[in-house]
Coordinates of C-alpha atoms in Angstrom, one line a residue:
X1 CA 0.0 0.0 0.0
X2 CA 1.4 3.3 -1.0
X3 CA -1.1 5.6 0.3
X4 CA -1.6 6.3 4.0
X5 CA -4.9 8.1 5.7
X6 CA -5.7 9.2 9.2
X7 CA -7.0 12.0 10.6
X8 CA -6.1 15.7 12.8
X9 CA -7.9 18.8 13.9
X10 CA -7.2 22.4 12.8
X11 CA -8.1 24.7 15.5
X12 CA -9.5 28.5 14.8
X13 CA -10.4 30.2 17.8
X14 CA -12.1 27.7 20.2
X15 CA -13.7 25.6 17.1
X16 CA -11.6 22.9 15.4
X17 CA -12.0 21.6 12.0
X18 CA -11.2 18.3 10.6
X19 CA -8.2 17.9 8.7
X20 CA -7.5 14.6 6.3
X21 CA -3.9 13.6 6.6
X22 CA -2.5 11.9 3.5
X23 CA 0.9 10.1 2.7
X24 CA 1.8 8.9 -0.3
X25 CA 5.0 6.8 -1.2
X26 CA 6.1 7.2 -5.1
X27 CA 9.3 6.5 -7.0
X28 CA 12.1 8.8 -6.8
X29 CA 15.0 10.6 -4.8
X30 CA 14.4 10.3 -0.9
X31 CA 12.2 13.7 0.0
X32 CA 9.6 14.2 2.5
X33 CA 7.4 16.9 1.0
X34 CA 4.5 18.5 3.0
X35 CA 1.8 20.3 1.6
X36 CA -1.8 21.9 2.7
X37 CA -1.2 25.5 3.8
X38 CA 1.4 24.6 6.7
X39 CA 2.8 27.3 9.2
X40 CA 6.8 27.7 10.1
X41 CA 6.2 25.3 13.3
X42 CA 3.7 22.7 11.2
X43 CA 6.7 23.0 8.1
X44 CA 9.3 21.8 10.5
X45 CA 7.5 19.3 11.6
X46 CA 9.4 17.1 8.7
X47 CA 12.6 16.8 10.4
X48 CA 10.6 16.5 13.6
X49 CA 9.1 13.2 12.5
X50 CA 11.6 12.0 9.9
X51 CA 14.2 11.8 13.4
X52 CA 11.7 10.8 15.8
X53 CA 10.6 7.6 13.2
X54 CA 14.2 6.3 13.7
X55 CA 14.6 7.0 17.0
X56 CA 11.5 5.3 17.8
X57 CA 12.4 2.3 15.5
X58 CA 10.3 2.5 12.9
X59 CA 11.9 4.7 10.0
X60 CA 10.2 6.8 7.3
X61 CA 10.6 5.2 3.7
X62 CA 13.6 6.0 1.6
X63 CA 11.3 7.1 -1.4
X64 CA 9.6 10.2 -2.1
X65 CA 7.0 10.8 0.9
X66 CA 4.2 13.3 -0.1
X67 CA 2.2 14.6 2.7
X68 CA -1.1 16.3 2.4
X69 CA -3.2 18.3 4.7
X70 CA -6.6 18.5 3.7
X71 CA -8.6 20.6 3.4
X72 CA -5.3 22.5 1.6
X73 CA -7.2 25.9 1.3
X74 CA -7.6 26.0 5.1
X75 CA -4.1 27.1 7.4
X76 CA -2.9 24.8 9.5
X77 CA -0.7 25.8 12.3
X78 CA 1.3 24.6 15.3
X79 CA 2.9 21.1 16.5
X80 CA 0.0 19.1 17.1
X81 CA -0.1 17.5 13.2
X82 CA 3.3 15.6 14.3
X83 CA 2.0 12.6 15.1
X84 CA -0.9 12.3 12.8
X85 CA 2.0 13.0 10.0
X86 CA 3.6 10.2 11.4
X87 CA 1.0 7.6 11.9
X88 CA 0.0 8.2 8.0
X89 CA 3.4 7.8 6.8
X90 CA 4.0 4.3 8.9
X91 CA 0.2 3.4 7.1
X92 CA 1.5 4.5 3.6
X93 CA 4.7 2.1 3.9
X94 CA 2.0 -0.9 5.6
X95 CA 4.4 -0.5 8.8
X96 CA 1.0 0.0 10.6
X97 CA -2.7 -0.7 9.8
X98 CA -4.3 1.4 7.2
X99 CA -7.8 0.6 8.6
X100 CA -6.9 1.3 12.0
X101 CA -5.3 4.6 11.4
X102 CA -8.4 5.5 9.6
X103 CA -11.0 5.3 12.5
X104 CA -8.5 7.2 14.8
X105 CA -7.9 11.5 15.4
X106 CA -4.6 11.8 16.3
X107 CA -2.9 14.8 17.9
X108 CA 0.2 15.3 19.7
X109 CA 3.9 16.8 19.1
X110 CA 6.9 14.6 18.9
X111 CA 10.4 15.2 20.1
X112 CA 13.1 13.7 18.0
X113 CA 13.8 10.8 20.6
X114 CA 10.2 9.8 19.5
X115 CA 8.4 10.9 23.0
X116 CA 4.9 12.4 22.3
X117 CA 5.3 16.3 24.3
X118 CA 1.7 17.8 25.4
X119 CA -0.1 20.5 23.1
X120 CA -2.3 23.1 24.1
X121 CA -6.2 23.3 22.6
X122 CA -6.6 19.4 23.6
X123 CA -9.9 19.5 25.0
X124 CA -11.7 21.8 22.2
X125 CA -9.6 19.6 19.4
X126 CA -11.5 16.7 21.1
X127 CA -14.7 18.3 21.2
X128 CA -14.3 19.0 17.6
X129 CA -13.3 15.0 16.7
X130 CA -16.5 14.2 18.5
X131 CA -18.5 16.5 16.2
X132 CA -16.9 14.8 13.3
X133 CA -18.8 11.4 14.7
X134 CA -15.0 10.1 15.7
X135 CA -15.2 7.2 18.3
X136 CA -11.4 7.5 19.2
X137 CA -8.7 10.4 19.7
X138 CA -4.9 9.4 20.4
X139 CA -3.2 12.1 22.5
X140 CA 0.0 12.2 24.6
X141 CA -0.3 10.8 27.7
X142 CA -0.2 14.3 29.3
X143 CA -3.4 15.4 27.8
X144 CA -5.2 12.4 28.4
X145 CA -6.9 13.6 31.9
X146 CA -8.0 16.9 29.4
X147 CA -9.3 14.7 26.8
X148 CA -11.3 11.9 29.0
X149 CA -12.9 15.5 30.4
X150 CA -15.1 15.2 26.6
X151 CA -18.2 12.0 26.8
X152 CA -19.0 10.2 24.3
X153 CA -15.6 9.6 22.5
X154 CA -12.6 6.8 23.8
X155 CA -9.6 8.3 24.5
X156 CA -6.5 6.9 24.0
X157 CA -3.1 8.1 26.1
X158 CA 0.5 7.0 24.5
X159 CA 4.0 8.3 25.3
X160 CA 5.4 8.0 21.9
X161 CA 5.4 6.9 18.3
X162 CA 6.7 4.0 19.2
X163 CA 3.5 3.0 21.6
X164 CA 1.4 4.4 19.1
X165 CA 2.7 2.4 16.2
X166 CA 2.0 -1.1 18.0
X167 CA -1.3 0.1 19.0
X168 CA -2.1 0.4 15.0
X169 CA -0.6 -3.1 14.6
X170 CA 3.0 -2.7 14.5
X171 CA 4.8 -5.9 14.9
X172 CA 7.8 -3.5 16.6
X173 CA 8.6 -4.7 20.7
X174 CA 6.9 -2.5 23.0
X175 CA 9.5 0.2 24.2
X176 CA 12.1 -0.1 27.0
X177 CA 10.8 0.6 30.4
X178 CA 13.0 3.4 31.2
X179 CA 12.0 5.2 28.8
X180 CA 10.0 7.9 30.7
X181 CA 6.9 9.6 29.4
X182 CA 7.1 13.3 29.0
X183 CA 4.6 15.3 31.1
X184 CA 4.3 19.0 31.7
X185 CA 6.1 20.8 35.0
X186 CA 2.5 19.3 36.9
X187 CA 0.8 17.3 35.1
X188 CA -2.0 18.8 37.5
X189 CA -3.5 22.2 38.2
X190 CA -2.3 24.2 41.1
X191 CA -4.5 24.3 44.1
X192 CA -6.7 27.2 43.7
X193 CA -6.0 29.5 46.4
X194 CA -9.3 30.4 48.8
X195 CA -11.6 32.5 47.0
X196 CA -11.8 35.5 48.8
X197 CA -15.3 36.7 50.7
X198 CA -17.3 39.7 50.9
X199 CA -17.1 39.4 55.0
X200 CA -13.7 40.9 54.9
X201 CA -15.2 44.2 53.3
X202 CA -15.8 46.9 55.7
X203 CA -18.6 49.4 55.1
X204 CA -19.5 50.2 52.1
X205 CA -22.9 48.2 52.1
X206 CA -24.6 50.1 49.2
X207 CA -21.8 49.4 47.1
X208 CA -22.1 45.3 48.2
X209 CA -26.1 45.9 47.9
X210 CA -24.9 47.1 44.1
X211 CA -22.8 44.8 43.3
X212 CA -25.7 41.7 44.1
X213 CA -27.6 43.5 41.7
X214 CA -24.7 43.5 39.0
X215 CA -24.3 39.6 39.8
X216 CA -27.7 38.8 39.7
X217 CA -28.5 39.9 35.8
X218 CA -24.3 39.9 34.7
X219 CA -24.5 43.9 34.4
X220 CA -21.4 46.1 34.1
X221 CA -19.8 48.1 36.3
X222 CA -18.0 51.0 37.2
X223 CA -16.6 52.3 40.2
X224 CA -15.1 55.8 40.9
X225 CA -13.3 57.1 44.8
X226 CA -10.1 57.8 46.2
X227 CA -7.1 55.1 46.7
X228 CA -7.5 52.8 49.6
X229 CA -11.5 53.7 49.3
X230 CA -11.9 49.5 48.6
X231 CA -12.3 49.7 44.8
X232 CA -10.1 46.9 44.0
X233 CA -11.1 44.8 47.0
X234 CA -14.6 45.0 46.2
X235 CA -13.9 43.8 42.0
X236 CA -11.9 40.8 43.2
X237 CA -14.9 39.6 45.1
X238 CA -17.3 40.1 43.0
X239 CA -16.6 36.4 41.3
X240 CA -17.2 35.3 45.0
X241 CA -20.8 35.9 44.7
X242 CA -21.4 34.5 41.2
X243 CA -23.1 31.0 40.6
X244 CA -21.1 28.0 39.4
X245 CA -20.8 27.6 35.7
X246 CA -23.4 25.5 34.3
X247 CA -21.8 22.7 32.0
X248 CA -21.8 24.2 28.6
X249 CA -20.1 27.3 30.1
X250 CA -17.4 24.8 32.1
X251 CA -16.5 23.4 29.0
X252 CA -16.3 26.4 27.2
X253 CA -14.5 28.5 29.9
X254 CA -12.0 24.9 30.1
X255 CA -11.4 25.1 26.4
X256 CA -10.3 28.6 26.7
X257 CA -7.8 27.7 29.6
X258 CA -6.5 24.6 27.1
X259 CA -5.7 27.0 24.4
X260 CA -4.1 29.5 26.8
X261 CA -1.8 27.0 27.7
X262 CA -3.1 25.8 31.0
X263 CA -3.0 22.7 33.2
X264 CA -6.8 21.6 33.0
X265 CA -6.6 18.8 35.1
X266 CA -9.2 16.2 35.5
X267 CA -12.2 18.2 36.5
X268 CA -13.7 21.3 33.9
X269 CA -13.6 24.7 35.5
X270 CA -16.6 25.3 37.6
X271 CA -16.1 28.9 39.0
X272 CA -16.4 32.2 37.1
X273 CA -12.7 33.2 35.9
X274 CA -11.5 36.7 36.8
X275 CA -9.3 38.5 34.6
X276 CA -7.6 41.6 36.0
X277 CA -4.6 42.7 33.2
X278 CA -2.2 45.8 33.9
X279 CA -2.9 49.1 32.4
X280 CA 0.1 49.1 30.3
X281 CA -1.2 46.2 28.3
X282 CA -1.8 46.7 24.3
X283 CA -4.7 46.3 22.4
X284 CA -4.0 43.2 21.4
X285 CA -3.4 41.2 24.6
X286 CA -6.7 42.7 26.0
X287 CA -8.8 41.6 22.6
X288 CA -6.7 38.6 21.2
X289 CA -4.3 38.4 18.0
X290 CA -1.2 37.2 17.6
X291 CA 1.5 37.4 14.9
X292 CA 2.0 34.0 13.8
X293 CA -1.4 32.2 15.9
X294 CA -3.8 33.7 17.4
X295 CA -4.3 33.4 21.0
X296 CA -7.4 34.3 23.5
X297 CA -6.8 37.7 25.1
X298 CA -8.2 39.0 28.2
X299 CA -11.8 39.4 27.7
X300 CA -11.6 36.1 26.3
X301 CA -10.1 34.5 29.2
X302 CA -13.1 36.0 30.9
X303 CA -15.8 34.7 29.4
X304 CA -18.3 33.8 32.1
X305 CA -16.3 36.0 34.5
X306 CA -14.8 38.5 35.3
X307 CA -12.7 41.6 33.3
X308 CA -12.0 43.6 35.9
X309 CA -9.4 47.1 34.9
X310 CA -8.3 48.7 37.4
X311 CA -7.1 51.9 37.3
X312 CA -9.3 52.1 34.0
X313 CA -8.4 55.9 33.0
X314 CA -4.7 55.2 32.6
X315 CA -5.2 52.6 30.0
X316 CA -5.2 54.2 27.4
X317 CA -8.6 55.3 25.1
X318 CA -7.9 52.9 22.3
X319 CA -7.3 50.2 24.3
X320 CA -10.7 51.2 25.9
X321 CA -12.9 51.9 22.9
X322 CA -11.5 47.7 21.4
X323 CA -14.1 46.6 24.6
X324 CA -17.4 48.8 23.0
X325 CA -18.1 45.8 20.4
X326 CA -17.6 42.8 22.9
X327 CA -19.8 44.3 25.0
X328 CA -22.4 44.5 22.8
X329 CA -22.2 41.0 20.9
X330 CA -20.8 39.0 23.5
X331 CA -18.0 37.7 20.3
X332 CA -15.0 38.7 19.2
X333 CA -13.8 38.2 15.8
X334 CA -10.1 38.6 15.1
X335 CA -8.9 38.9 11.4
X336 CA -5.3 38.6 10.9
X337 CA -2.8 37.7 8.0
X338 CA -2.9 34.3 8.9
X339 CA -6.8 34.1 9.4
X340 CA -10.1 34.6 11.2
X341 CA -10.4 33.6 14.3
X342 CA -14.0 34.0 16.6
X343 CA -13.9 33.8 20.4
X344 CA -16.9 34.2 23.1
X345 CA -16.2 37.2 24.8
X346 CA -19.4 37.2 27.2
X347 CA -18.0 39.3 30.5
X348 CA -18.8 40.9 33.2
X349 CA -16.9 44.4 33.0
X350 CA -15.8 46.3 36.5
X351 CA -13.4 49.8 36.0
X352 CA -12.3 50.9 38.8
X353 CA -10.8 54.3 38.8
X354 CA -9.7 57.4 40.8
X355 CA -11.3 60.4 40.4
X356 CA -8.4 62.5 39.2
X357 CA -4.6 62.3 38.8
X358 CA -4.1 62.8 42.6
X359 CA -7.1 60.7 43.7
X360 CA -8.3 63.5 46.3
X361 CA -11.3 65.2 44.6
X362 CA -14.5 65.0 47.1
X363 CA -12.1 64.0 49.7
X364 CA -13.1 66.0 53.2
X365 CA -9.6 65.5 54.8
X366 CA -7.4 66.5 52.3
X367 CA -6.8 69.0 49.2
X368 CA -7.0 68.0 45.9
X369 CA -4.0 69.6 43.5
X370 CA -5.9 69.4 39.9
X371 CA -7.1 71.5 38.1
X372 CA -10.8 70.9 36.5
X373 CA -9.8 71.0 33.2
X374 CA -7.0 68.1 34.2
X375 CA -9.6 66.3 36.0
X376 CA -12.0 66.1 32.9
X377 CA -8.9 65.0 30.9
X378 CA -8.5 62.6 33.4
X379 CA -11.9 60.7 33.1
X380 CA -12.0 61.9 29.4
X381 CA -10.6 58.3 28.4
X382 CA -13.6 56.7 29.9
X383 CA -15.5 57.3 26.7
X384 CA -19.3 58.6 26.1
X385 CA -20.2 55.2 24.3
X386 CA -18.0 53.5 26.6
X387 CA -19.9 54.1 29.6
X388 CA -23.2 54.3 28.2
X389 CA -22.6 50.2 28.1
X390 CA -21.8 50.6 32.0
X391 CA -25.3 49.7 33.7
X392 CA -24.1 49.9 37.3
X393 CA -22.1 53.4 38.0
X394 CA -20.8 53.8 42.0
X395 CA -18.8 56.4 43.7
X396 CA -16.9 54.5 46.7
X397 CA -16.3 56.3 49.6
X398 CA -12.8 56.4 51.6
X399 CA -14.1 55.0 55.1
X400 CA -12.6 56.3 58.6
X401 CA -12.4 55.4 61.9
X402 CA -15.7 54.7 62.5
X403 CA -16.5 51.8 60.5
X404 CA -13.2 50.1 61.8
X405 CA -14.4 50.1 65.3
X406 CA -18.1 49.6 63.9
X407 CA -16.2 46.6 61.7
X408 CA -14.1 45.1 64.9
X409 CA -17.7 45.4 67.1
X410 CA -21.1 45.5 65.1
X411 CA -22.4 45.9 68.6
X412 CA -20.9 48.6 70.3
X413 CA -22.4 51.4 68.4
X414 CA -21.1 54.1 71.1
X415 CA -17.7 53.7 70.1
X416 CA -18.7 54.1 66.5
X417 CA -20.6 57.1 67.3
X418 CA -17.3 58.4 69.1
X419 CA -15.2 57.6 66.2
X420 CA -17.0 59.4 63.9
X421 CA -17.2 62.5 65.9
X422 CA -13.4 62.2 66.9
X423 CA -12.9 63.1 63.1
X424 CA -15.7 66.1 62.7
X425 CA -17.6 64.0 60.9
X426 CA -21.5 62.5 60.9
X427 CA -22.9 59.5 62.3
X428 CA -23.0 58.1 59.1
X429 CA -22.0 54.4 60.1
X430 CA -25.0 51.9 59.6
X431 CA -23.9 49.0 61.5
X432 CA -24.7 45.6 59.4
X433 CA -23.6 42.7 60.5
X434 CA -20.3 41.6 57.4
X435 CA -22.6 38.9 55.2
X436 CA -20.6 36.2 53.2
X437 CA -20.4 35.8 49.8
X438 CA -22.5 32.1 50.1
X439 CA -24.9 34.0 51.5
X440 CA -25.0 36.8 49.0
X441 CA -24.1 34.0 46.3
X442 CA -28.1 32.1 47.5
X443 CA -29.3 35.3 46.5
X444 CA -27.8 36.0 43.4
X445 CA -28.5 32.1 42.9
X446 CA -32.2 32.6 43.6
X447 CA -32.8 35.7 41.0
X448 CA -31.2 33.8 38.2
X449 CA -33.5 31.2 39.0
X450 CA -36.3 33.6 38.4
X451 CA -35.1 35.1 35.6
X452 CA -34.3 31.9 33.6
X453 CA -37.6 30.9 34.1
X454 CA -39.6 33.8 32.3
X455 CA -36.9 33.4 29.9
X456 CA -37.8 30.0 29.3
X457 CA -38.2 29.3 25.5
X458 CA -35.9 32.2 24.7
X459 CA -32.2 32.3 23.5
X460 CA -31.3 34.0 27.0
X461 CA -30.7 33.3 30.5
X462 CA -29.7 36.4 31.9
X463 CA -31.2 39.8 32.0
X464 CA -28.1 41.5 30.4
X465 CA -28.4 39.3 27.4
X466 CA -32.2 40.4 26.7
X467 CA -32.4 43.3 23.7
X468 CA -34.3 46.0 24.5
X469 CA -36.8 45.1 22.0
X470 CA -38.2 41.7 23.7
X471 CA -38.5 44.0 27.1
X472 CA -40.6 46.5 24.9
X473 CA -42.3 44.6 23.2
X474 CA -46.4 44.2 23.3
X475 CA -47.3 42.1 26.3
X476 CA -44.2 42.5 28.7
X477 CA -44.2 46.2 27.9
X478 CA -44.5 47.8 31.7
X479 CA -46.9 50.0 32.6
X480 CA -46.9 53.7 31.9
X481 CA -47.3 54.7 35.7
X482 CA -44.0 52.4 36.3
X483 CA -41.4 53.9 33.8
X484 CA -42.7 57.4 33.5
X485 CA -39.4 58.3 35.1
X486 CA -37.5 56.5 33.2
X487 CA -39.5 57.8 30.0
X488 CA -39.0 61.3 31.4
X489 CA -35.3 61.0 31.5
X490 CA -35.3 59.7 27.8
X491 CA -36.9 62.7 26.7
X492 CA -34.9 65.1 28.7
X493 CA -31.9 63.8 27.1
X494 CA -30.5 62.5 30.3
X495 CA -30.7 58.6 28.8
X496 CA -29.8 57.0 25.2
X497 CA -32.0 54.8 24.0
X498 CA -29.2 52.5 24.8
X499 CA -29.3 53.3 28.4
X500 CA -32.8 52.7 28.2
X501 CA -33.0 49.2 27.6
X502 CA -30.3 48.7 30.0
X503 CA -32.2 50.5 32.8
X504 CA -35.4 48.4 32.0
X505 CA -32.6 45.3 32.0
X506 CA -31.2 46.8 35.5
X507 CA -34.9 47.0 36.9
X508 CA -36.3 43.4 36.0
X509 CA -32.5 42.4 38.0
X510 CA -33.8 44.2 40.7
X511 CA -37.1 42.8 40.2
X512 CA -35.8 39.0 40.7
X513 CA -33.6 39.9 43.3
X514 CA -37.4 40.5 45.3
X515 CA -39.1 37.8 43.5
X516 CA -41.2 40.5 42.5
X517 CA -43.2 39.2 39.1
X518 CA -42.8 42.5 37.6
X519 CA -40.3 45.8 38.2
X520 CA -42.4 48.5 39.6
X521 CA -42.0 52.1 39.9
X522 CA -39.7 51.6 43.1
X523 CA -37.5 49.2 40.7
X524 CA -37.2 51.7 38.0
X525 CA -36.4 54.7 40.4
X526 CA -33.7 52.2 41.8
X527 CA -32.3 51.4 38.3
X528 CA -31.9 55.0 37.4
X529 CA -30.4 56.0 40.5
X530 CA -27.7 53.0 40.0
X531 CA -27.2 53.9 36.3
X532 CA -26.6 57.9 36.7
X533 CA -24.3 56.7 39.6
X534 CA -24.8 56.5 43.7
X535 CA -22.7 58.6 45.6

């Protein structure tokens, strides 16, 4: 037999492709020729096989080798072909079993002592072989725990060509014991660190009230006050009080992780991710791109999450404005030289930022250095259309002496009282007992619950995710006497229609979060007051 099939997977963005791999052996000078739209890595993959074949014991022919990728319009990229290449050429020489290598997806990167190395993107290539209506994928033995992680498919684990050769029939010895299978630095996930809880937050209740609200319907959020005010404490535990991922989201959130390079483990993610990148970072590494393969960026990483930007008016406006289209389509499509790539990009977004240069303005205790025109410059970057896409908008408040005491003893309000007047200020402190994030996490649980149900039958699960138009539209259209402030405010000027929709959004959250069936006027007052921002 001269001609050699099996079978790979292409990857672009989070969805792979299947790709036929041919070999064919004809007369002529020894040359191993590979063809089908093959990147720098994927192109070097010849000498990578050609070695690893004798190495392994089971050399390439000594005739003209012609290898295909199929479909050849359609770029291929990175490592994980190696082994598929090889399998097809042992076929095309009748080393292995034609029909065996037929019925198998193979991915994996060889070394050129013939060990199968791990590969990122396992567990969506495996998703993608299952689509196909594959029964079997061979991977290295490292990615097996990803790939058992996908029902419905067999997975098959080897630690080199060697292993995988017999398995196709090979008459070749199995491989000496001490040759050691090659696994990542841990071939298991770091233990994730205690998520942190909303009982270690100090005042500041509206704010937590606020951000329930945001967790409940997946609204965005924006939060403005001095440094050491609580901004960036309050954003990291705003993931706290999320619900666990439902499958389809675990999966998808896992596949992200595998093509980010990431342990994965042998459980799929089950906790909202939270994203928090530096302000310096470039348009690109927020987004996704890449030169040479495009990779997830930030917001894609956070899909189901969180993208949380702190000090979100020194990024700068262009990196800023690349967030207004995610936000709206829940996608992102990347188009680069080397292709198209489309990633989920369905966030939740928190900025968190001072209020000018020095971070002083509104403060009571000390003076503020900026001018007004350098304070509008300041917030300048936090464009119009930007934060008309912001639902939630909060002004957090630098807390004193009197919530640390109030913090230390909920019940002794008389040394509160004292604090606050120790510092010329009002009694402003309401004492509330800290409540956790499980028990903020029930709520925000509950009014999902309540939402998914009158969304039943819809494309939609969350009140975020709802267009305006369903909300206005004849038979769930509120009453006049509910959103005649809200209507007010549209014809004033003082809404978009944008932020009209998203008001109506913010109020049925609101709604939920009372198991109300309906918002009613005290639901739309609340929404507008969050959306022109509490103070």
């Amino acid at each position: 037999m001269s001609l050699g099939r099996t079978f790979a997977i292409a990857l672009n963005g989070i969805h792979g492709e299947l790709v036929e791999v041919e070999a064919d052996i004809a007369a002529g000078l020894p040359m191993f020729v590979l063809i089908g739209l093959p990147d720098t890595a994927l192109g070097e993959s010849r000498k990578r096989v050609a070695a690893a074949a004798v190495n392994a014991g089971c050399p390439l022919t000594q005739r003209k080798l012609t290898v295909n990728l199929s479909p050849a319009a359609l770029r291929k990229q990175g490592s994980a072909f190696d082994l598929a290449i090889a399998i097809a050429a042992l076929a095309a020489a009748g080393d292995v079993s034609g029909e065996s290598t037929e019925r198998v997806v193979h991915l994996g990167e060889l070394g050129l002592d013939g060990r199968l190395r791990p590969v990122t993107g396992v567990l969506p290539a495996v998703l993608a072989a299952r689509a196909a209506g594959f029964g079997r994928v061979m991977v290295p033995i490292a990615n097996r725990d990803e790939a058992d992680l996908v029902d419905g498919i067999e997975v098959t684990g080897v630690s080199s060509l060697r292993e995988a050769a017999i398995w196709h029939g090979s008459e070749l010895e199995p491989a000496d014991p001490v040759e050691q299978p090659v696994f990542v630095a841990s071939n298991e996930p770091p233990e994730p660190a205690a998520e942190l809880d909303m009982t270690e937050v100090i005042g500041n209740d509206e704010v937590v009230d606020a951000l329930v609200v945001a967790a409940a319907g997946g609204h965005h959020v924006s939060m403005i006050g001095p440094p050491g005010a609580g901004k960036t404490m309050l954003a990291a535990r705003l993931p706290s009080i999320l619900p666990d991922l439902t499958d389809e989201q675990a999966l998808e959130v896992s596949s992200i992780r595998s093509l980010a390079g990431a342990t994965i483990g042998r459980e799929l993610v089950r906790r909202p991710p939270f994203e928090a990148p530096h302000h310096t970072a470039s348009p690109a590494s927020l987004v996704s791109g890449g030169t040479n393969r495009i990779v997830p960026g930030a917001i894609v990483r956070a899909s189901h999450g969180v993208l949380f930007l702190d000090e979100a008016a020194e990024f700068r406006s262009g990196v800023l404005d690349a967030l207004r289209q995610p936000l709206e389509s829940g996608s992102i499509t990347i188009h680069r030289m080397v292709g198209t790539a489309v990633f989920p990009a369905r966030f939740q977004l928190v900025l968190a930022s001072n209020p000018c240069p020095c971070g002083l303005y509104g403060s009571p205790d000390e003076e503020c250095t900026c001018t007004p025109i350098v304070r509008r410059r300041y917030l300048a970057k936090l464009s119009g259309p930007l934060l008309d896409r912001v639902d939630i908008r909060l002004t957090v408040r630098r807390l004193g002496l009197a919530a640390l005491r109030a913090s230390a003893d909920p019940l002794d309000t008389d040394a509160a009282t004292e604090g606050s007047r120790s510092r010329g200020r009002p009694d402003d402190v309401a004492v509330v007992p800290p409540r956790s994030s499980g028990e903020l996490r029930q709520r925000v649980v509950v009014a999902r619950a309540v939402a998914a149900e009158r969304l039943v039958g819809t494309a939609w699960t969350r009140n975020s995710d709802v267009p305006g138009s369903w909300l206005r539209a004849r038979g769930r259209r509120l009453p006049p006497s509910a959103t005649a402030g809200l209507d007010r405010a549209l014809e004033r000027g003082a809404l978009t229609m944008r932020g009209y929709d998203r008001t109506l959004r913010l109020a049925w959250s609101l709604a939920d979060l009372d198991t109300a069936s309906a918002p009613t006027a005290h639901h739309l007052g609340a929404a507008l007051y969050l959306r022109r921002g509490i103070s």
